[in-house]
mmCIF file of C-alpha atoms in Angstrom:
data_model
loop_
_atom_site.group_PDB
_atom_site.id
_atom_site.type_symbol
_atom_site.label_atom_id
_atom_site.label_comp_id
_atom_site.label_asym_id
_atom_site.label_seq_id
_atom_site.Cartn_x
_atom_site.Cartn_y
_atom_site.Cartn_z
ATOM 1 C CA MET A 1002 -8.930 -27.963 28.055
ATOM 2 C CA THR A 1003 -11.085 -24.938 28.759
ATOM 3 C CA LYS A 1004 -13.181 -23.343 26.249
ATOM 4 C CA PHE A 1005 -11.626 -19.973 27.077
ATOM 5 C CA LYS A 1006 -7.982 -21.759 26.116
ATOM 6 C CA ARG A 1007 -9.213 -23.134 22.968
ATOM 7 C CA ILE A 1008 -10.036 -19.832 21.744
ATOM 8 C CA ALA A 1009 -6.485 -18.036 23.359
ATOM 9 C CA ALA A 1010 -4.726 -21.202 21.496
ATOM 10 C CA THR A 1011 -6.226 -20.334 18.473
ATOM 11 C CA VAL A 1012 -6.555 -16.435 18.631
ATOM 12 C CA ILE A 1013 -2.139 -17.231 19.114
ATOM 13 C CA ALA A 1014 -2.097 -19.591 15.772
ATOM 14 C CA VAL A 1015 -4.051 -16.984 13.789
ATOM 15 C CA ALA A 1016 -1.782 -14.177 14.654
ATOM 16 C CA THR A 1017 1.237 -16.220 14.185
ATOM 17 C CA MET A 1018 0.465 -17.643 10.540
ATOM 18 C CA ALA A 1019 -0.227 -13.597 9.962
ATOM 19 C CA VAL A 1020 2.587 -12.564 10.813
ATOM 20 C CA THR A 1021 4.365 -15.273 9.692
ATOM 21 C CA SER A 1022 2.303 -15.496 5.721
ATOM 22 C CA VAL A 1023 3.723 -12.313 4.282
ATOM 23 C CA SER A 1024 7.756 -11.966 4.860
ATOM 24 C CA ALA A 1025 7.962 -10.586 1.738
ATOM 25 C CA PHE A 1026 6.568 -8.634 -1.500
ATOM 26 C CA ALA A 1027 7.317 -6.974 -4.344
ATOM 27 C CA ASP A 1028 4.047 -5.837 -5.727
ATOM 28 C CA ASN A 1029 3.508 -3.423 -9.481
ATOM 29 C CA TRP A 1030 1.139 -0.822 -10.283
ATOM 30 C CA GLU A 1031 -0.042 1.496 -12.433
ATOM 31 C CA ILE A 1032 -2.874 4.040 -13.370
ATOM 32 C CA ASN A 1033 -4.251 4.745 -17.043
ATOM 33 C CA TYR A 1034 -6.824 6.596 -15.500
ATOM 34 C CA ILE A 1035 -9.184 8.529 -18.179
ATOM 35 C CA GLN A 1036 -12.238 10.207 -16.288
ATOM 36 C CA GLY A 1037 -15.121 9.189 -17.460
ATOM 37 C CA ALA A 1038 -14.072 6.107 -19.647
ATOM 38 C CA PRO A 1039 -15.418 2.191 -19.208
ATOM 39 C CA SER A 1040 -13.398 0.271 -17.017
ATOM 40 C CA SER A 1041 -11.628 -1.923 -19.482
ATOM 41 C CA VAL A 1042 -10.281 1.171 -20.865
ATOM 42 C CA SER A 1043 -9.753 3.411 -17.913
ATOM 43 C CA ASN A 1044 -7.814 1.522 -14.583
ATOM 44 C CA GLN A 1045 -6.765 2.651 -11.097
ATOM 45 C CA PHE A 1046 -4.558 1.409 -8.916
ATOM 46 C CA VAL A 1047 -6.745 2.192 -5.638
ATOM 47 C CA ARG A 1048 -4.969 0.255 -2.224
ATOM 48 C CA ARG A 1049 -3.487 -2.022 -1.389
ATOM 49 C CA GLU A 1050 -3.483 -4.025 2.431
ATOM 50 C CA TYR A 1051 -1.226 -5.895 4.050
ATOM 51 C CA ILE A 1052 -1.765 -8.260 7.354
ATOM 52 C CA GLY A 1053 1.303 -9.997 9.781
ATOM 53 C CA LEU A 1054 4.356 -7.578 7.632
ATOM 54 C CA PRO A 1055 6.928 -8.294 9.641
ATOM 55 C CA SER A 1056 7.636 -4.661 12.098
ATOM 56 C CA THR A 1057 10.739 -4.892 11.671
ATOM 57 C CA SER A 1058 11.048 -4.452 7.364
ATOM 58 C CA ASP A 1059 10.576 -0.918 5.760
ATOM 59 C CA VAL A 1060 8.290 -0.948 2.503
ATOM 60 C CA PHE A 1061 9.854 0.595 -0.321
ATOM 61 C CA ILE A 1062 7.310 2.845 -2.873
ATOM 62 C CA THR A 1063 8.344 4.130 -5.725
ATOM 63 C CA CYS A 1064 5.967 5.915 -7.718
ATOM 64 C CA ASN A 1065 6.501 7.524 -11.449
ATOM 65 C CA VAL A 1066 3.858 9.978 -12.282
ATOM 66 C CA THR A 1067 4.244 10.920 -16.231
ATOM 67 C CA THR A 1068 0.630 12.643 -16.695
ATOM 68 C CA GLY A 1069 -1.451 14.629 -14.233
ATOM 69 C CA SER A 1070 -1.112 14.094 -10.896
ATOM 70 C CA VAL A 1071 -1.717 10.765 -8.034
ATOM 71 C CA ALA A 1072 -2.652 10.854 -4.424
ATOM 72 C CA LEU A 1073 -0.564 8.860 -2.561
ATOM 73 C CA LYS A 1074 -2.012 8.235 1.393
ATOM 74 C CA THR A 1075 -0.838 5.471 3.531
ATOM 75 C CA THR A 1076 -2.062 3.741 6.898
ATOM 76 C CA GLY A 1077 -0.036 1.959 9.391
ATOM 77 C CA PHE A 1078 3.495 3.895 9.642
ATOM 78 C CA ASN A 1079 5.900 5.390 11.524
ATOM 79 C CA PRO A 1080 5.369 7.847 10.432
ATOM 80 C CA ASP A 1081 1.998 8.122 7.045
ATOM 81 C CA PHE A 1082 2.515 9.887 3.987
ATOM 82 C CA ASN A 1083 -0.463 11.939 3.028
ATOM 83 C CA SER A 1084 0.372 13.620 -0.934
ATOM 84 C CA THR A 1085 0.311 14.801 -3.462
ATOM 85 C CA ILE A 1086 2.636 13.645 -6.287
ATOM 86 C CA TYR A 1087 2.649 15.852 -9.571
ATOM 87 C CA ALA A 1088 3.685 14.735 -13.065
ATOM 88 C CA PRO A 1089 6.527 14.868 -14.623
ATOM 89 C CA ARG A 1090 8.585 12.894 -11.606
ATOM 90 C CA LYS A 1091 9.673 10.052 -9.903
ATOM 91 C CA TYR A 1092 9.078 9.690 -6.393
ATOM 92 C CA SER A 1093 10.622 7.032 -4.108
ATOM 93 C CA GLU A 1094 10.105 6.603 0.082
ATOM 94 C CA PHE A 1095 10.831 4.088 2.736
ATOM 95 C CA LEU A 1096 7.989 3.541 4.912
ATOM 96 C CA GLU A 1097 9.147 2.673 8.495
ATOM 97 C CA GLU A 1098 8.081 0.864 11.389
ATOM 98 C CA PRO A 1099 4.652 -1.513 9.393
ATOM 99 C CA ASN A 1100 2.152 -2.112 11.557
ATOM 100 C CA PRO A 1101 2.077 -6.070 12.317
ATOM 101 C CA LEU A 1102 -1.748 -5.907 12.471
ATOM 102 C CA GLY A 1103 -1.730 -4.669 9.525
ATOM 103 C CA CYS A 1104 -1.034 -1.390 7.156
ATOM 104 C CA SER A 1105 -1.946 0.325 3.220
ATOM 105 C CA VAL A 1106 -0.570 1.862 0.435
ATOM 106 C CA GLU A 1107 -3.223 4.031 -1.562
ATOM 107 C CA PHE A 1108 -1.838 5.997 -4.495
ATOM 108 C CA TRP A 1109 -5.180 7.153 -6.241
ATOM 109 C CA ALA A 1110 -5.654 9.802 -10.020
ATOM 110 C CA LYS A 1111 -6.134 13.792 -8.514
ATOM 111 C CA GLU A 1112 -7.495 14.565 -12.410
ATOM 112 C CA SER A 1113 -9.043 13.746 -15.274
ATOM 113 C CA ARG A 1114 -5.692 12.242 -17.108
ATOM 114 C CA VAL A 1115 -3.666 10.222 -15.072
ATOM 115 C CA VAL A 1116 -0.756 7.731 -16.435
ATOM 116 C CA ALA A 1117 1.644 6.898 -13.661
ATOM 117 C CA SER A 1118 3.214 3.476 -12.365
ATOM 118 C CA GLY A 1119 5.160 1.879 -9.807
ATOM 119 C CA ILE A 1120 6.564 -0.685 -7.095
ATOM 120 C CA ILE A 1121 6.012 -1.703 -4.034
ATOM 121 C CA SER A 1122 8.251 -3.578 -1.861
ATOM 122 C CA THR A 1123 9.992 -5.235 1.579
#
């Protein structure tokens, strides 16, 4: 087998494993953020990246903001979202057509005091 064929076979094998490795998931997330507090007291969900999502699977997100406001940013979906969710509000969205090479969902605190939670799932 030539060097090129070995490299091509390796790339195809890795890509196949990546596509099949994440067939379904459900991640709970939480923000309990106080500006200036140490990380042992204040946690903040920042980002989830997914590689190998089936392009036919929609991703469902929920966000329940009880205090403050939360920024939502997605990449690798069609369409992508970039918005702010203000308390008190429950928000849900279907993210369509995830890029099988990689996509991400970000939630982060936009104020000095934020409490929010939710789920990201296929």
